[in-house]
Amino acid sequence: MGKITIEPISRVEGHGKVTITLDESGKPKDVKLHITALRGFEQFVVGRPAEEVPRIVPRICGICQTAHHLASVKAVDAAWGAEIPSAANKLRELMHMGNMIHSHALHFYYLVAPDFVVGPDADPAVRNIIGIIDKAPEVAKKAIALRKFGQTIVEKTGGRPVHPVSGIPGGISKPLKEEERDELLNEVDTLIEYAKDGIELIKSLNEKYMNIAKSLGVIDTWYLGLVKDGKHNFYDDTLRFVSPDGKEKMEFKPADYLNYIGEHVVSHNYVKYPYNKKVGYPEGIYRVGPLAMINVCDGMATPLADEARNEFIEIFGNPANQSLAYNHARLIELLAACERTKELLNDSEITSTDVKAEVEPKAGNGVGVVDAPRGVLIHNYETDDNGIVVKANMIVATTHNVPTMEKAIQQAAAELLK
């Protein structure tokens, strides 16, 4: 019996590790994914005025800070019964699209592409964005442009490119100026083309490495994502569970999440293991994020992304159960975010100055949900009569995925160590 330890997992957040216990024959007997950092934000926000919390929680994650900001302010809105103006809701969604574009470009081109564009057998020292610049400079330029565009959207709508501050209970603190809208509109068609190029790149990489994509990390799980009228939606509406075979669906509103999502405690992790309550643990563990979102929806809400999803299904099936198909799904979402950005920028309300409703702090319980770059993000706050947070629950996107990541590593280890 032996043990393999992978530490740190340098392309996640640097605070995780994997231990693989081997039996006497050298086959994987047990796999553990350890998340060893305690974030503690559920306690940090207790005792704080709720209107301050959307400016505190972005520090949970340096990549998904915009998603935390928006889920948080949506939770405060719900707790206080705020009815926000239509223009404010669209500006918040536009801010979210900026974060999705920036993060999806970062994730694929900076963290994933080096292994495939530079090559899985290349020296690890060159399997990074510098290696991409050297081997495929045009790809690198498009990646940088996509990230810049996304961050510019967040800055113009959120007040800051990192850790936005404009989301406030009842709406948003700053309208979008017409000249800012025009600047973004002048660029958006180019970025849509770059996103389409990303789809073509991943299709070519899939052909080259399909044996890996269809053999490593292939597991059957439930899936959870956001839909609106059955269509893919990053920002709002209805949560949907889909079974591993795609035949069973469960839909519920964010406010009812506790009736559908349970959290199992394990001894080797600070994070809990979420599961579908209607199914039970461990059979009900599920995945979130781009792959889950592609699996749970009936179609994409924008035409180019919907066409790309249909091609994806032809390659991987529906639902797709290959973990490495996340890369292709993420680029479909990148295209969808660029298309949705164009729709929002062309909306006549997007430069309206009616962006804030009056709202009074009060006792209440509210849930805010968005689909963050890593998947479904849930914030739930309870406030007292003065609007002070007395209880908080947060299920971040990566937390949903931890038990299924562990299961995928188990499968991959068994495959690689045959």
PDB file of N, CA and C in Angstrom, residues 163-208:
ATOM      1  N   HIS A 163     -13.465  44.127  -7.666  1.00  0.00           N
ATOM      2  CA  HIS A 163     -14.250  44.434  -6.474  1.00  0.00           C
ATOM      3  C   HIS A 163     -15.220  45.602  -6.720  1.00  0.00           C
ATOM      4  N   PRO A 164     -16.209  45.402  -7.616  1.00  0.00           N
ATOM      5  CA  PRO A 164     -17.158  46.474  -7.931  1.00  0.00           C
ATOM      6  C   PRO A 164     -17.948  46.919  -6.701  1.00  0.00           C
ATOM      7  N   VAL A 165     -18.453  48.156  -6.774  1.00  0.00           N
ATOM      8  CA  VAL A 165     -19.119  48.765  -5.611  1.00  0.00           C
ATOM      9  C   VAL A 165     -20.474  49.361  -5.948  1.00  0.00           C
ATOM     10  N   SER A 166     -20.892  49.327  -7.205  1.00  0.00           N
ATOM     11  CA  SER A 166     -22.077  50.092  -7.605  1.00  0.00           C
ATOM     12  C   SER A 166     -23.401  49.431  -7.258  1.00  0.00           C
ATOM     13  N   GLY A 167     -23.398  48.102  -7.044  1.00  0.00           N
ATOM     14  CA  GLY A 167     -24.638  47.435  -6.675  1.00  0.00           C
ATOM     15  C   GLY A 167     -25.058  47.818  -5.268  1.00  0.00           C
ATOM     16  N   ILE A 168     -26.245  48.396  -5.138  1.00  0.00           N
ATOM     17  CA  ILE A 168     -26.765  48.834  -3.831  1.00  0.00           C
ATOM     18  C   ILE A 168     -28.196  48.336  -3.694  1.00  0.00           C
ATOM     19  N   PRO A 169     -28.676  48.139  -2.457  1.00  0.00           N
ATOM     20  CA  PRO A 169     -30.067  47.720  -2.288  1.00  0.00           C
ATOM     21  C   PRO A 169     -31.019  48.672  -3.016  1.00  0.00           C
ATOM     22  N   GLY A 170     -31.873  48.113  -3.846  1.00  0.00           N
ATOM     23  CA  GLY A 170     -32.795  48.934  -4.619  1.00  0.00           C
ATOM     24  C   GLY A 170     -32.319  49.272  -6.009  1.00  0.00           C
ATOM     25  N   GLY A 171     -31.103  48.867  -6.390  1.00  0.00           N
ATOM     26  CA  GLY A 171     -30.669  49.167  -7.749  1.00  0.00           C
ATOM     27  C   GLY A 171     -29.176  49.243  -7.907  1.00  0.00           C
ATOM     28  N   ILE A 172     -28.732  50.316  -8.532  1.00  0.00           N
ATOM     29  CA  ILE A 172     -27.319  50.499  -8.833  1.00  0.00           C
ATOM     30  C   ILE A 172     -27.000  51.982  -8.678  1.00  0.00           C
ATOM     31  N   SER A 173     -25.796  52.313  -8.250  1.00  0.00           N
ATOM     32  CA  SER A 173     -25.496  53.693  -7.856  1.00  0.00           C
ATOM     33  C   SER A 173     -25.110  54.602  -9.009  1.00  0.00           C
ATOM     34  N   LYS A 174     -24.799  54.030 -10.171  1.00  0.00           N
ATOM     35  CA  LYS A 174     -24.372  54.868 -11.286  1.00  0.00           C
ATOM     36  C   LYS A 174     -24.962  54.385 -12.602  1.00  0.00           C
ATOM     37  N   PRO A 175     -25.541  55.279 -13.411  1.00  0.00           N
ATOM     38  CA  PRO A 175     -26.008  54.886 -14.736  1.00  0.00           C
ATOM     39  C   PRO A 175     -24.830  54.740 -15.700  1.00  0.00           C
ATOM     40  N   LEU A 176     -25.092  54.151 -16.843  1.00  0.00           N
ATOM     41  CA  LEU A 176     -24.091  54.027 -17.892  1.00  0.00           C
ATOM     42  C   LEU A 176     -24.250  55.213 -18.844  1.00  0.00           C
ATOM     43  N   LYS A 177     -23.171  55.940 -19.057  1.00  0.00           N
ATOM     44  CA  LYS A 177     -23.224  57.091 -19.962  1.00  0.00           C
ATOM     45  C   LYS A 177     -23.334  56.625 -21.414  1.00  0.00           C
ATOM     46  N   GLU A 178     -23.953  57.466 -22.236  1.00  0.00           N
ATOM     47  CA  GLU A 178     -24.136  57.106 -23.634  1.00  0.00           C
ATOM     48  C   GLU A 178     -22.799  56.911 -24.343  1.00  0.00           C
ATOM     49  N   GLU A 179     -21.819  57.764 -24.035  1.00  0.00           N
ATOM     50  CA  GLU A 179     -20.521  57.607 -24.684  1.00  0.00           C
ATOM     51  C   GLU A 179     -19.813  56.319 -24.238  1.00  0.00           C
ATOM     52  N   GLU A 180     -20.053  55.890 -22.995  1.00  0.00           N
ATOM     53  CA  GLU A 180     -19.493  54.628 -22.532  1.00  0.00           C
ATOM     54  C   GLU A 180     -20.146  53.464 -23.277  1.00  0.00           C
ATOM     55  N   ARG A 181     -21.471  53.542 -23.424  1.00  0.00           N
ATOM     56  CA  ARG A 181     -22.194  52.513 -24.175  1.00  0.00           C
ATOM     57  C   ARG A 181     -21.673  52.423 -25.607  1.00  0.00           C
ATOM     58  N   ASP A 182     -21.477  53.592 -26.237  1.00  0.00           N
ATOM     59  CA  ASP A 182     -21.026  53.621 -27.628  1.00  0.00           C
ATOM     60  C   ASP A 182     -19.631  53.021 -27.783  1.00  0.00           C
ATOM     61  N   GLU A 183     -18.753  53.301 -26.822  1.00  0.00           N
ATOM     62  CA  GLU A 183     -17.400  52.730 -26.867  1.00  0.00           C
ATOM     63  C   GLU A 183     -17.446  51.209 -26.827  1.00  0.00           C
ATOM     64  N   LEU A 184     -18.298  50.673 -25.974  1.00  0.00           N
ATOM     65  CA  LEU A 184     -18.411  49.220 -25.863  1.00  0.00           C
ATOM     66  C   LEU A 184     -19.048  48.623 -27.115  1.00  0.00           C
ATOM     67  N   LEU A 185     -20.061  49.305 -27.655  1.00  0.00           N
ATOM     68  CA  LEU A 185     -20.713  48.817 -28.871  1.00  0.00           C
ATOM     69  C   LEU A 185     -19.745  48.765 -30.048  1.00  0.00           C
ATOM     70  N   ASN A 186     -18.828  49.714 -30.101  1.00  0.00           N
ATOM     71  CA  ASN A 186     -17.853  49.748 -31.187  1.00  0.00           C
ATOM     72  C   ASN A 186     -16.930  48.530 -31.170  1.00  0.00           C
ATOM     73  N   GLU A 187     -16.782  47.916 -30.003  1.00  0.00           N
ATOM     74  CA  GLU A 187     -15.863  46.775 -29.865  1.00  0.00           C
ATOM     75  C   GLU A 187     -16.552  45.422 -29.891  1.00  0.00           C
ATOM     76  N   VAL A 188     -17.833  45.384 -29.555  1.00  0.00           N
ATOM     77  CA  VAL A 188     -18.449  44.105 -29.225  1.00  0.00           C
ATOM     78  C   VAL A 188     -18.482  43.131 -30.399  1.00  0.00           C
ATOM     79  N   ASP A 189     -18.686  43.604 -31.627  1.00  0.00           N
ATOM     80  CA  ASP A 189     -18.715  42.681 -32.766  1.00  0.00           C
ATOM     81  C   ASP A 189     -17.370  41.985 -32.968  1.00  0.00           C
ATOM     82  N   THR A 190     -16.294  42.708 -32.741  1.00  0.00           N
ATOM     83  CA  THR A 190     -14.958  42.110 -32.844  1.00  0.00           C
ATOM     84  C   THR A 190     -14.789  41.014 -31.805  1.00  0.00           C
ATOM     85  N   LEU A 191     -15.275  41.285 -30.593  1.00  0.00           N
ATOM     86  CA  LEU A 191     -15.122  40.293 -29.522  1.00  0.00           C
ATOM     87  C   LEU A 191     -15.992  39.067 -29.759  1.00  0.00           C
ATOM     88  N   ILE A 192     -17.154  39.255 -30.384  1.00  0.00           N
ATOM     89  CA  ILE A 192     -17.978  38.105 -30.758  1.00  0.00           C
ATOM     90  C   ILE A 192     -17.215  37.217 -31.744  1.00  0.00           C
ATOM     91  N   GLU A 193     -16.524  37.838 -32.692  1.00  0.00           N
ATOM     92  CA  GLU A 193     -15.717  37.066 -33.644  1.00  0.00           C
ATOM     93  C   GLU A 193     -14.584  36.329 -32.937  1.00  0.00           C
ATOM     94  N   TYR A 194     -13.962  36.979 -31.963  1.00  0.00           N
ATOM     95  CA  TYR A 194     -12.895  36.313 -31.203  1.00  0.00           C
ATOM     96  C   TYR A 194     -13.446  35.104 -30.442  1.00  0.00           C
ATOM     97  N   ALA A 195     -14.647  35.274 -29.889  1.00  0.00           N
ATOM     98  CA  ALA A 195     -15.265  34.159 -29.162  1.00  0.00           C
ATOM     99  C   ALA A 195     -15.594  33.012 -30.115  1.00  0.00           C
ATOM    100  N   LYS A 196     -16.053  33.330 -31.327  1.00  0.00           N
ATOM    101  CA  LYS A 196     -16.298  32.291 -32.335  1.00  0.00           C
ATOM    102  C   LYS A 196     -14.995  31.578 -32.701  1.00  0.00           C
ATOM    103  N   ASP A 197     -13.904  32.326 -32.780  1.00  0.00           N
ATOM    104  CA  ASP A 197     -12.602  31.717 -33.060  1.00  0.00           C
ATOM    105  C   ASP A 197     -12.214  30.741 -31.953  1.00  0.00           C
ATOM    106  N   GLY A 198     -12.582  31.084 -30.718  1.00  0.00           N
ATOM    107  CA  GLY A 198     -12.310  30.182 -29.597  1.00  0.00           C
ATOM    108  C   GLY A 198     -13.030  28.850 -29.755  1.00  0.00           C
ATOM    109  N   ILE A 199     -14.274  28.888 -30.252  1.00  0.00           N
ATOM    110  CA  ILE A 199     -15.021  27.661 -30.498  1.00  0.00           C
ATOM    111  C   ILE A 199     -14.293  26.799 -31.539  1.00  0.00           C
ATOM    112  N   GLU A 200     -13.807  27.427 -32.592  1.00  0.00           N
ATOM    113  CA  GLU A 200     -13.094  26.673 -33.625  1.00  0.00           C
ATOM    114  C   GLU A 200     -11.793  26.085 -33.081  1.00  0.00           C
ATOM    115  N   LEU A 201     -11.123  26.830 -32.205  1.00  0.00           N
ATOM    116  CA  LEU A 201      -9.888  26.332 -31.596  1.00  0.00           C
ATOM    117  C   LEU A 201     -10.158  25.100 -30.752  1.00  0.00           C
ATOM    118  N   ILE A 202     -11.189  25.153 -29.893  1.00  0.00           N
ATOM    119  CA  ILE A 202     -11.443  24.013 -29.017  1.00  0.00           C
ATOM    120  C   ILE A 202     -11.917  22.810 -29.831  1.00  0.00           C
ATOM    121  N   LYS A 203     -12.629  23.028 -30.912  1.00  0.00           N
ATOM    122  CA  LYS A 203     -13.034  21.911 -31.769  1.00  0.00           C
ATOM    123  C   LYS A 203     -11.817  21.214 -32.369  1.00  0.00           C
ATOM    124  N   SER A 204     -10.825  21.992 -32.794  1.00  0.00           N
ATOM    125  CA  SER A 204      -9.613  21.382 -33.349  1.00  0.00           C
ATOM    126  C   SER A 204      -8.817  20.651 -32.276  1.00  0.00           C
ATOM    127  N   LEU A 205      -8.786  21.223 -31.066  1.00  0.00           N
ATOM    128  CA  LEU A 205      -8.085  20.560 -29.965  1.00  0.00           C
ATOM    129  C   LEU A 205      -8.815  19.294 -29.538  1.00  0.00           C
ATOM    130  N   ASN A 206     -10.153  19.320 -29.563  1.00  0.00           N
ATOM    131  CA  ASN A 206     -10.931  18.126 -29.234  1.00  0.00           C
ATOM    132  C   ASN A 206     -10.575  16.978 -30.172  1.00  0.00           C
ATOM    133  N   GLU A 207     -10.463  17.292 -31.463  1.00  0.00           N
ATOM    134  CA  GLU A 207     -10.129  16.253 -32.438  1.00  0.00           C
ATOM    135  C   GLU A 207      -8.764  15.638 -32.141  1.00  0.00           C
ATOM    136  N   LYS A 208      -7.830  16.470 -31.715  1.00  0.00           N
ATOM    137  CA  LYS A 208      -6.470  16.001 -31.461  1.00  0.00           C
ATOM    138  C   LYS A 208      -6.378  15.186 -30.174  1.00  0.00           C
TER     139      LYS A 208
END
